[in-house]
mmCIF file of C-alpha atoms in Angstrom:
data_model
loop_
_atom_site.group_PDB
_atom_site.id
_atom_site.type_symbol
_atom_site.label_atom_id
_atom_site.label_comp_id
_atom_site.label_asym_id
_atom_site.label_seq_id
_atom_site.Cartn_x
_atom_site.Cartn_y
_atom_site.Cartn_z
ATOM 1 C CA UNK N 10 0.000 0.000 0.000
ATOM 2 C CA UNK N 11 2.655 2.549 1.003
ATOM 3 C CA UNK N 12 4.716 1.741 -2.093
ATOM 4 C CA UNK N 13 1.701 2.492 -4.285
ATOM 5 C CA UNK N 14 1.123 5.803 -2.511
ATOM 6 C CA UNK N 15 4.737 6.891 -2.853
ATOM 7 C CA UNK N 16 4.978 5.892 -6.520
ATOM 8 C CA UNK N 17 1.769 7.718 -7.397
ATOM 9 C CA UNK N 18 2.789 11.058 -5.864
ATOM 10 C CA UNK N 19 6.369 11.027 -7.138
ATOM 11 C CA UNK N 20 5.737 12.528 -10.559
ATOM 12 C CA UNK N 21 3.396 15.297 -11.735
ATOM 13 C CA UNK N 22 0.614 15.010 -9.139
ATOM 14 C CA UNK N 23 -2.369 17.288 -8.667
ATOM 15 C CA UNK N 24 -2.641 17.607 -4.880
ATOM 16 C CA UNK N 25 -6.072 18.586 -3.568
ATOM 17 C CA UNK N 26 -6.107 19.400 0.123
ATOM 18 C CA UNK N 27 -8.423 20.654 2.830
ATOM 19 C CA UNK N 28 -7.952 24.284 3.869
ATOM 20 C CA UNK N 29 -6.678 23.643 7.390
ATOM 21 C CA UNK N 30 -3.174 23.689 8.944
ATOM 22 C CA UNK N 31 -2.662 19.918 9.105
ATOM 23 C CA UNK N 32 -3.582 19.402 5.452
ATOM 24 C CA UNK N 33 -1.461 22.375 4.386
ATOM 25 C CA UNK N 34 1.539 20.887 6.216
ATOM 26 C CA UNK N 35 0.746 17.498 4.635
ATOM 27 C CA UNK N 36 0.770 19.091 1.188
ATOM 28 C CA UNK N 37 4.116 20.765 1.835
ATOM 29 C CA UNK N 38 5.538 17.380 2.870
ATOM 30 C CA UNK N 39 4.133 15.791 -0.295
ATOM 31 C CA UNK N 40 5.583 18.503 -2.518
ATOM 32 C CA UNK N 41 9.048 18.065 -1.024
ATOM 33 C CA UNK N 42 8.937 14.468 -2.211
ATOM 34 C CA UNK N 43 7.665 15.048 -5.755
ATOM 35 C CA UNK N 44 10.391 14.549 -8.358
ATOM 36 C CA UNK N 45 9.781 18.068 -9.692
ATOM 37 C CA UNK N 46 7.416 20.321 -7.809
ATOM 38 C CA UNK N 47 7.393 22.607 -10.857
ATOM 39 C CA UNK N 48 5.140 20.015 -12.497
ATOM 40 C CA UNK N 49 3.178 19.330 -9.323
ATOM 41 C CA UNK N 50 0.043 21.409 -8.867
ATOM 42 C CA UNK N 51 -2.070 22.118 -5.821
ATOM 43 C CA UNK N 52 -5.710 22.972 -5.221
ATOM 44 C CA UNK N 53 -7.013 23.986 -1.791
ATOM 45 C CA UNK N 54 -10.654 23.365 -0.863
ATOM 46 C CA UNK N 55 -12.876 24.490 1.987
ATOM 47 C CA UNK N 56 -15.652 21.918 1.743
ATOM 48 C CA UNK N 57 -16.235 18.762 3.796
ATOM 49 C CA UNK N 58 -18.922 17.430 1.460
ATOM 50 C CA UNK N 59 -18.338 17.991 -2.248
ATOM 51 C CA UNK N 60 -20.916 18.891 -4.855
ATOM 52 C CA UNK N 61 -21.042 17.265 -8.280
ATOM 53 C CA UNK N 62 -19.901 20.562 -9.789
ATOM 54 C CA UNK N 63 -16.826 20.604 -7.554
ATOM 55 C CA UNK N 64 -15.975 16.998 -8.408
ATOM 56 C CA UNK N 65 -16.274 17.751 -12.121
ATOM 57 C CA UNK N 66 -13.981 20.760 -11.695
ATOM 58 C CA UNK N 67 -11.354 18.623 -9.939
ATOM 59 C CA UNK N 68 -11.565 16.020 -12.709
ATOM 60 C CA UNK N 69 -10.977 18.676 -15.374
ATOM 61 C CA UNK N 70 -7.977 20.089 -13.505
ATOM 62 C CA UNK N 71 -6.487 16.595 -13.142
ATOM 63 C CA UNK N 72 -6.385 15.832 -16.891
ATOM 64 C CA UNK N 73 -2.700 16.695 -17.298
ATOM 65 C CA UNK N 74 -1.660 15.132 -13.998
ATOM 66 C CA UNK N 75 -0.213 11.642 -13.631
ATOM 67 C CA UNK N 76 -1.986 11.216 -10.301
ATOM 68 C CA UNK N 77 -4.710 12.915 -8.291
ATOM 69 C CA UNK N 78 -3.783 13.070 -4.605
ATOM 70 C CA UNK N 79 -6.533 13.916 -2.095
ATOM 71 C CA UNK N 80 -4.970 14.982 1.207
ATOM 72 C CA UNK N 81 -7.007 15.246 4.390
ATOM 73 C CA UNK N 82 -10.303 16.101 2.704
ATOM 74 C CA UNK N 83 -12.362 13.987 5.093
ATOM 75 C CA UNK N 84 -14.565 12.722 2.263
ATOM 76 C CA UNK N 85 -16.377 9.424 2.628
ATOM 77 C CA UNK N 86 -16.118 6.462 0.268
ATOM 78 C CA UNK N 87 -19.258 7.351 -1.737
ATOM 79 C CA UNK N 88 -17.905 10.875 -2.350
ATOM 80 C CA UNK N 89 -14.646 9.482 -3.711
ATOM 81 C CA UNK N 90 -16.475 6.870 -5.782
ATOM 82 C CA UNK N 91 -18.371 9.672 -7.532
ATOM 83 C CA UNK N 92 -15.109 11.385 -8.442
ATOM 84 C CA UNK N 93 -12.966 8.405 -9.449
ATOM 85 C CA UNK N 94 -14.714 7.507 -12.764
ATOM 86 C CA UNK N 95 -14.240 11.102 -13.964
ATOM 87 C CA UNK N 96 -10.461 10.875 -13.501
ATOM 88 C CA UNK N 97 -8.074 9.147 -15.927
ATOM 89 C CA UNK N 98 -5.128 8.987 -13.500
ATOM 90 C CA UNK N 99 -4.848 6.997 -10.248
ATOM 91 C CA UNK N 100 -6.654 8.649 -7.329
ATOM 92 C CA UNK N 101 -4.634 8.560 -4.100
ATOM 93 C CA UNK N 102 -6.531 9.279 -0.881
ATOM 94 C CA UNK N 103 -4.513 10.044 2.275
ATOM 95 C CA UNK N 104 -6.753 10.527 5.285
ATOM 96 C CA UNK N 105 -7.382 9.461 8.869
ATOM 97 C CA UNK N 106 -10.957 10.674 9.226
ATOM 98 C CA UNK N 107 -13.657 8.381 10.551
ATOM 99 C CA UNK N 108 -15.587 6.692 7.758
ATOM 100 C CA UNK N 109 -17.696 3.556 7.721
ATOM 101 C CA UNK N 110 -17.524 3.132 3.941
ATOM 102 C CA UNK N 111 -14.324 2.847 1.922
ATOM 103 C CA UNK N 112 -14.200 3.768 -1.781
ATOM 104 C CA UNK N 113 -14.577 0.812 -4.151
ATOM 105 C CA UNK N 114 -13.412 2.138 -7.527
ATOM 106 C CA UNK N 115 -10.416 0.233 -8.975
ATOM 107 C CA UNK N 116 -8.371 3.362 -9.719
ATOM 108 C CA UNK N 117 -8.447 4.495 -6.052
ATOM 109 C CA UNK N 118 -5.476 3.927 -3.736
ATOM 110 C CA UNK N 119 -6.944 4.454 -0.274
ATOM 111 C CA UNK N 120 -4.494 5.078 2.568
ATOM 112 C CA UNK N 121 -6.465 5.385 5.788
ATOM 113 C CA UNK N 122 -5.044 2.907 8.328
ATOM 114 C CA UNK N 123 -7.746 3.604 10.864
ATOM 115 C CA UNK N 124 -11.049 4.499 9.166
ATOM 116 C CA UNK N 125 -12.980 3.816 12.375
ATOM 117 C CA UNK N 126 -10.479 5.450 14.691
ATOM 118 C CA UNK N 127 -8.580 4.053 17.654
ATOM 119 C CA UNK N 128 -7.952 5.240 21.195
ATOM 120 C CA UNK N 129 -4.166 4.809 21.214
ATOM 121 C CA UNK N 130 -3.549 7.676 18.812
ATOM 122 C CA UNK N 131 -1.161 6.024 16.360
ATOM 123 C CA UNK N 132 -2.282 8.303 13.523
ATOM 124 C CA UNK N 133 -3.121 11.647 15.128
ATOM 125 C CA UNK N 134 -2.886 13.761 11.953
ATOM 126 C CA UNK N 135 -2.873 13.526 8.174
ATOM 127 C CA UNK N 136 0.660 14.948 8.130
ATOM 128 C CA UNK N 137 1.806 12.042 10.306
ATOM 129 C CA UNK N 138 0.459 9.596 7.697
ATOM 130 C CA UNK N 139 2.232 11.432 4.877
ATOM 131 C CA UNK N 140 5.435 11.451 6.904
ATOM 132 C CA UNK N 141 5.203 7.691 7.544
ATOM 133 C CA UNK N 142 4.540 6.970 3.864
ATOM 134 C CA UNK N 143 7.511 9.090 2.750
ATOM 135 C CA UNK N 144 9.811 7.739 5.485
ATOM 136 C CA UNK N 145 9.954 10.989 7.439
ATOM 137 C CA UNK N 146 11.727 13.475 5.104
ATOM 138 C CA UNK N 147 11.006 16.372 7.505
ATOM 139 C CA UNK N 148 10.157 14.966 10.957
ATOM 140 C CA UNK N 149 9.942 18.365 12.646
ATOM 141 C CA UNK N 150 7.386 19.589 10.102
ATOM 142 C CA UNK N 151 5.344 16.414 10.634
ATOM 143 C CA UNK N 152 5.536 16.937 14.415
ATOM 144 C CA UNK N 153 4.194 20.460 13.874
ATOM 145 C CA UNK N 154 1.286 18.973 11.951
ATOM 146 C CA UNK N 155 0.397 16.847 14.969
ATOM 147 C CA UNK N 156 0.561 19.942 17.176
ATOM 148 C CA UNK N 157 -1.798 21.749 14.782
ATOM 149 C CA UNK N 158 -4.427 19.093 15.570
ATOM 150 C CA UNK N 159 -3.721 18.197 19.204
ATOM 151 C CA UNK N 160 -2.243 21.337 20.712
ATOM 152 C CA UNK N 161 -0.447 20.717 24.010
ATOM 153 C CA UNK N 162 -1.902 17.213 24.293
ATOM 154 C CA UNK N 163 0.557 16.268 21.512
ATOM 155 C CA UNK N 164 3.240 16.050 24.198
ATOM 156 C CA UNK N 165 1.736 12.743 25.335
ATOM 157 C CA UNK N 166 1.485 11.306 21.806
ATOM 158 C CA UNK N 167 4.101 8.677 21.012
ATOM 159 C CA UNK N 168 4.452 9.523 17.329
ATOM 160 C CA UNK N 169 4.964 13.220 18.102
ATOM 161 C CA UNK N 170 7.627 12.262 20.625
ATOM 162 C CA UNK N 171 9.359 10.032 18.059
ATOM 163 C CA UNK N 172 9.323 12.711 15.357
ATOM 164 C CA UNK N 173 10.764 15.330 17.702
ATOM 165 C CA UNK N 174 13.529 12.908 18.698
ATOM 166 C CA UNK N 175 14.287 12.249 15.023
ATOM 167 C CA UNK N 176 14.590 16.018 14.553
ATOM 168 C CA UNK N 177 17.070 16.223 17.443
ATOM 169 C CA UNK N 178 14.584 18.020 19.698
ATOM 170 C CA UNK N 179 12.914 17.385 23.047
ATOM 171 C CA UNK N 180 9.166 16.795 22.865
ATOM 172 C CA UNK N 181 8.534 18.826 26.036
ATOM 173 C CA UNK N 182 11.055 21.653 26.175
ATOM 174 C CA UNK N 183 11.010 22.258 22.405
ATOM 175 C CA UNK N 184 7.230 22.104 22.047
ATOM 176 C CA UNK N 185 6.991 25.860 21.423
ATOM 177 C CA UNK N 186 9.139 25.476 18.291
ATOM 178 C CA UNK N 187 6.640 23.015 16.831
ATOM 179 C CA UNK N 188 3.784 25.231 17.988
ATOM 180 C CA UNK N 189 5.261 28.237 16.162
ATOM 181 C CA UNK N 190 5.466 26.304 12.910
ATOM 182 C CA UNK N 191 1.906 25.011 13.338
ATOM 183 C CA UNK N 192 0.572 28.514 13.974
ATOM 184 C CA UNK N 193 2.156 29.836 10.768
ATOM 185 C CA UNK N 194 0.009 27.287 8.925
ATOM 186 C CA UNK N 195 -3.001 28.106 11.092
ATOM 187 C CA UNK N 196 -2.861 31.818 10.334
ATOM 188 C CA UNK N 197 -3.163 31.484 6.569
ATOM 189 C CA UNK N 198 -5.834 28.775 6.679
ATOM 190 C CA UNK N 199 -8.003 30.563 9.249
ATOM 191 C CA UNK N 200 -7.791 34.079 7.786
ATOM 192 C CA UNK N 201 -6.874 33.542 4.122
ATOM 193 C CA UNK N 202 -8.971 32.298 1.221
ATOM 194 C CA UNK N 203 -8.136 28.987 -0.487
ATOM 195 C CA UNK N 204 -8.797 30.410 -3.943
ATOM 196 C CA UNK N 205 -6.352 33.269 -3.352
ATOM 197 C CA UNK N 206 -3.753 31.808 -0.990
ATOM 198 C CA UNK N 207 -4.071 28.079 -1.739
ATOM 199 C CA UNK N 208 -0.757 27.954 -3.627
ATOM 200 C CA UNK N 209 1.207 28.924 -0.512
ATOM 201 C CA UNK N 210 2.448 25.335 -0.186
ATOM 202 C CA UNK N 211 4.382 25.591 -3.447
ATOM 203 C CA UNK N 212 5.932 28.914 -2.455
ATOM 204 C CA UNK N 213 7.229 27.385 0.789
ATOM 205 C CA UNK N 214 8.797 24.389 -0.949
ATOM 206 C CA UNK N 215 10.311 26.512 -3.702
ATOM 207 C CA UNK N 216 12.369 28.410 -1.140
ATOM 208 C CA UNK N 217 14.573 25.310 -0.973
ATOM 209 C CA UNK N 218 15.286 25.375 2.753
ATOM 210 C CA UNK N 219 13.809 23.576 5.753
ATOM 211 C CA UNK N 220 10.030 23.980 5.362
ATOM 212 C CA UNK N 221 9.389 25.174 8.910
ATOM 213 C CA UNK N 222 12.157 27.750 8.666
ATOM 214 C CA UNK N 223 10.695 28.939 5.372
ATOM 215 C CA UNK N 224 7.235 29.196 6.938
ATOM 216 C CA UNK N 225 8.536 31.177 9.908
ATOM 217 C CA UNK N 226 10.304 33.629 7.579
ATOM 218 C CA UNK N 227 7.352 34.067 5.241
ATOM 219 C CA UNK N 228 5.923 37.583 5.639
ATOM 220 C CA UNK N 229 2.389 36.692 4.526
ATOM 221 C CA UNK N 230 2.146 33.735 6.890
ATOM 222 C CA UNK N 231 3.467 35.842 9.762
ATOM 223 C CA UNK N 232 0.974 38.634 9.069
ATOM 224 C CA UNK N 233 -1.937 36.180 8.833
ATOM 225 C CA UNK N 234 -0.830 34.460 12.028
ATOM 226 C CA UNK N 235 -0.927 37.766 13.901
ATOM 227 C CA UNK N 236 -4.481 38.420 12.728
ATOM 228 C CA UNK N 237 -5.519 34.842 13.535
ATOM 229 C CA UNK N 238 -4.140 34.930 17.078
ATOM 230 C CA UNK N 239 -5.936 38.188 17.879
ATOM 231 C CA UNK N 240 -9.302 37.109 16.473
ATOM 232 C CA UNK N 241 -9.045 33.618 17.982
ATOM 233 C CA UNK N 242 -8.395 35.075 21.434
ATOM 234 C CA UNK N 243 -11.358 37.430 21.019
ATOM 235 C CA UNK N 244 -13.635 34.556 20.024
ATOM 236 C CA UNK N 245 -12.544 32.494 23.036
ATOM 237 C CA UNK N 246 -12.773 35.319 25.578
ATOM 238 C CA UNK N 247 -16.198 36.519 24.348
ATOM 239 C CA UNK N 248 -17.789 33.047 24.219
ATOM 240 C CA UNK N 249 -20.662 32.093 26.501
ATOM 241 C CA UNK N 250 -20.575 28.769 28.373
ATOM 242 C CA UNK N 251 -23.495 26.962 30.008
ATOM 243 C CA UNK N 252 -24.797 23.480 30.789
ATOM 244 C CA UNK N 253 -27.451 22.188 28.407
ATOM 245 C CA UNK N 254 -28.932 18.704 28.251
ATOM 246 C CA UNK N 255 -25.910 17.044 29.840
ATOM 247 C CA UNK N 256 -23.512 18.968 27.611
ATOM 248 C CA UNK N 257 -21.241 21.893 28.194
ATOM 249 C CA UNK N 258 -22.540 24.245 25.511
ATOM 250 C CA UNK N 259 -20.249 26.979 24.160
ATOM 251 C CA UNK N 260 -21.509 29.707 21.829
ATOM 252 C CA UNK N 261 -18.918 31.863 20.084
ATOM 253 C CA UNK N 262 -18.522 34.262 17.178
ATOM 254 C CA UNK N 263 -15.425 35.604 15.497
ATOM 255 C CA UNK N 264 -13.663 36.676 12.348
ATOM 256 C CA UNK N 265 -11.943 33.672 10.821
ATOM 257 C CA UNK N 266 -12.208 29.886 10.585
ATOM 258 C CA UNK N 267 -11.715 29.330 14.316
ATOM 259 C CA UNK N 268 -14.417 26.751 15.061
ATOM 260 C CA UNK N 269 -12.014 23.830 15.545
ATOM 261 C CA UNK N 270 -9.541 25.721 17.755
ATOM 262 C CA UNK N 271 -12.260 27.339 19.891
ATOM 263 C CA UNK N 272 -13.811 23.893 20.368
ATOM 264 C CA UNK N 273 -10.459 22.357 21.272
ATOM 265 C CA UNK N 274 -9.771 25.126 23.799
ATOM 266 C CA UNK N 275 -12.993 24.480 25.711
ATOM 267 C CA UNK N 276 -12.664 20.701 25.438
ATOM 268 C CA UNK N 277 -9.335 20.981 27.223
ATOM 269 C CA UNK N 278 -10.822 23.324 29.823
ATOM 270 C CA UNK N 279 -13.734 20.958 30.538
ATOM 271 C CA UNK N 280 -11.896 17.655 30.141
ATOM 272 C CA UNK N 281 -14.479 15.559 31.989
ATOM 273 C CA UNK N 282 -17.375 16.802 29.831
ATOM 274 C CA UNK N 283 -18.662 16.443 26.313
ATOM 275 C CA UNK N 284 -18.338 19.992 24.990
ATOM 276 C CA UNK N 285 -20.472 21.221 22.099
ATOM 277 C CA UNK N 286 -19.170 24.447 20.594
ATOM 278 C CA UNK N 287 -21.396 26.467 18.259
ATOM 279 C CA UNK N 288 -19.307 28.907 16.258
ATOM 280 C CA UNK N 289 -20.333 31.557 13.751
ATOM 281 C CA UNK N 290 -17.680 32.940 11.418
ATOM 282 C CA UNK N 291 -18.464 36.628 10.869
ATOM 283 C CA UNK N 292 -16.079 36.612 7.911
ATOM 284 C CA UNK N 293 -17.898 33.931 5.876
ATOM 285 C CA UNK N 294 -21.259 33.642 7.660
ATOM 286 C CA UNK N 295 -20.660 29.908 8.176
ATOM 287 C CA UNK N 296 -22.097 28.252 11.287
ATOM 288 C CA UNK N 297 -20.181 25.243 12.565
ATOM 289 C CA UNK N 298 -20.801 22.942 15.504
ATOM 290 C CA UNK N 299 -17.969 20.895 17.000
ATOM 291 C CA UNK N 300 -18.561 18.330 19.732
ATOM 292 C CA UNK N 301 -15.400 17.216 21.507
ATOM 293 C CA UNK N 302 -14.629 14.861 24.370
ATOM 294 C CA UNK N 303 -11.200 14.385 25.930
ATOM 295 C CA UNK N 304 -12.143 11.816 28.591
ATOM 296 C CA UNK N 305 -14.928 9.772 26.970
ATOM 297 C CA UNK N 306 -13.830 6.517 25.335
ATOM 298 C CA UNK N 307 -16.942 6.456 23.144
ATOM 299 C CA UNK N 308 -16.153 7.944 19.715
ATOM 300 C CA UNK N 309 -18.347 10.912 18.844
ATOM 301 C CA UNK N 310 -17.739 9.944 15.231
ATOM 302 C CA UNK N 311 -20.485 7.322 15.541
ATOM 303 C CA UNK N 312 -22.899 10.243 15.066
ATOM 304 C CA UNK N 313 -21.510 10.824 11.557
ATOM 305 C CA UNK N 314 -24.291 8.959 9.640
ATOM 306 C CA UNK N 315 -27.109 10.650 11.580
ATOM 307 C CA UNK N 316 -25.771 14.176 11.131
ATOM 308 C CA UNK N 317 -24.886 13.654 7.495
ATOM 309 C CA UNK N 318 -28.353 12.202 6.950
ATOM 310 C CA UNK N 319 -29.768 15.543 8.136
ATOM 311 C CA UNK N 320 -27.916 17.288 5.306
ATOM 312 C CA UNK N 321 -24.932 18.580 7.257
ATOM 313 C CA UNK N 322 -21.370 18.606 5.987
ATOM 314 C CA UNK N 323 -19.553 16.474 8.559
ATOM 315 C CA UNK N 324 -15.985 15.592 9.516
ATOM 316 C CA UNK N 325 -14.986 13.424 12.466
ATOM 317 C CA UNK N 326 -11.968 11.806 14.097
ATOM 318 C CA UNK N 327 -11.195 9.454 16.948
ATOM 319 C CA UNK N 328 -7.459 9.136 17.602
ATOM 320 C CA UNK N 329 -6.137 9.233 21.134
ATOM 321 C CA UNK N 330 -7.192 12.496 22.775
ATOM 322 C CA UNK N 331 -8.603 13.671 19.441
ATOM 323 C CA UNK N 332 -12.270 12.689 19.758
ATOM 324 C CA UNK N 333 -14.521 15.116 17.902
ATOM 325 C CA UNK N 334 -17.203 15.571 15.295
ATOM 326 C CA UNK N 335 -17.756 18.861 13.479
ATOM 327 C CA UNK N 336 -20.610 19.685 11.163
ATOM 328 C CA UNK N 337 -21.772 22.764 9.311
ATOM 329 C CA UNK N 338 -24.942 23.877 7.584
ATOM 330 C CA UNK N 339 -27.366 26.758 7.195
ATOM 331 C CA UNK N 340 -29.302 25.959 10.367
ATOM 332 C CA UNK N 341 -29.279 28.442 13.291
ATOM 333 C CA UNK N 342 -27.200 27.639 16.371
ATOM 334 C CA UNK N 343 -30.186 26.333 18.325
ATOM 335 C CA UNK N 344 -31.028 23.838 15.572
ATOM 336 C CA UNK N 345 -27.388 22.681 15.387
ATOM 337 C CA UNK N 346 -27.501 21.884 19.115
ATOM 338 C CA UNK N 347 -30.904 20.182 18.961
ATOM 339 C CA UNK N 348 -29.809 17.933 16.102
ATOM 340 C CA UNK N 349 -26.691 16.882 18.008
ATOM 341 C CA UNK N 350 -28.724 15.999 21.093
ATOM 342 C CA UNK N 351 -31.189 14.035 18.983
ATOM 343 C CA UNK N 352 -28.406 12.102 17.232
ATOM 344 C CA UNK N 353 -26.657 11.407 20.548
ATOM 345 C CA UNK N 354 -29.876 10.161 22.164
ATOM 346 C CA UNK N 355 -30.257 7.621 19.350
ATOM 347 C CA UNK N 356 -26.639 6.564 19.719
ATOM 348 C CA UNK N 357 -25.776 7.714 16.178
#
């Protein structure tokens, strides 16, 4: 399986990735491995559930590519099976999202070692999977990808510890270095637009130096990070928190794609609770709900079919301390919360 993945991305790939820090870091890792990243192309998306029009657009863009590589999109098997027949090249899927259905098309190479999650946390991020497949070309960058997902809880993750050791760093005392690299990726993906800034991965690789060093020196990433940190802190400090139906319910608003990080912040603050964060992005108008549990061994991802069946765009994971489900739609905050409670009461 890994040999097929590596061979497919080596030459002239079109890399399609989710507009979040972990997938951006994964794409940078993939580009460093491509034989010639001048021929490699990238496309950043901000959609957890693709439309037919989007799939057709991806297929058209992939016509000159020798492989189509989908990195961290969080799409389910049926989504990928709709796309695969439109594409002439092999379709490589690298993901660690929770999915009950794998793709079945013969031209799909599906690399998701834990489609139903696992509590140990062997695959905490998409960037960790890419790093494993490519035999760790930039272990510090991959460690930063784990930090982008787990935050400080990464310190207890065995793969993060191994990657930091490989980079000649201490997983505790040098954590802030990995955090800085992760936040450079967070800034652009939370405040920038994929259609405008989605090619940032290529610009980082083209610098020709260590990717994290290039990211830390990049003026645009640094500017976006500053804006992201200010607006994220405002969203967290202005949020309201209350108990509701056995949940800790957090309601927050802010400028930027901060739903995941706001949810993670309150999940860590209320570790013994299931925390449901309702976030409204004043920049895009998107409403997102993220339920997160640090202590509960039951995967929240089991609610995926119920929430998707209600028409929501859903992404979920269950890896170690990463136990969450996020969904977005046009419904008001109250409806988002009611639908979660209804799905949870039915057990998914």
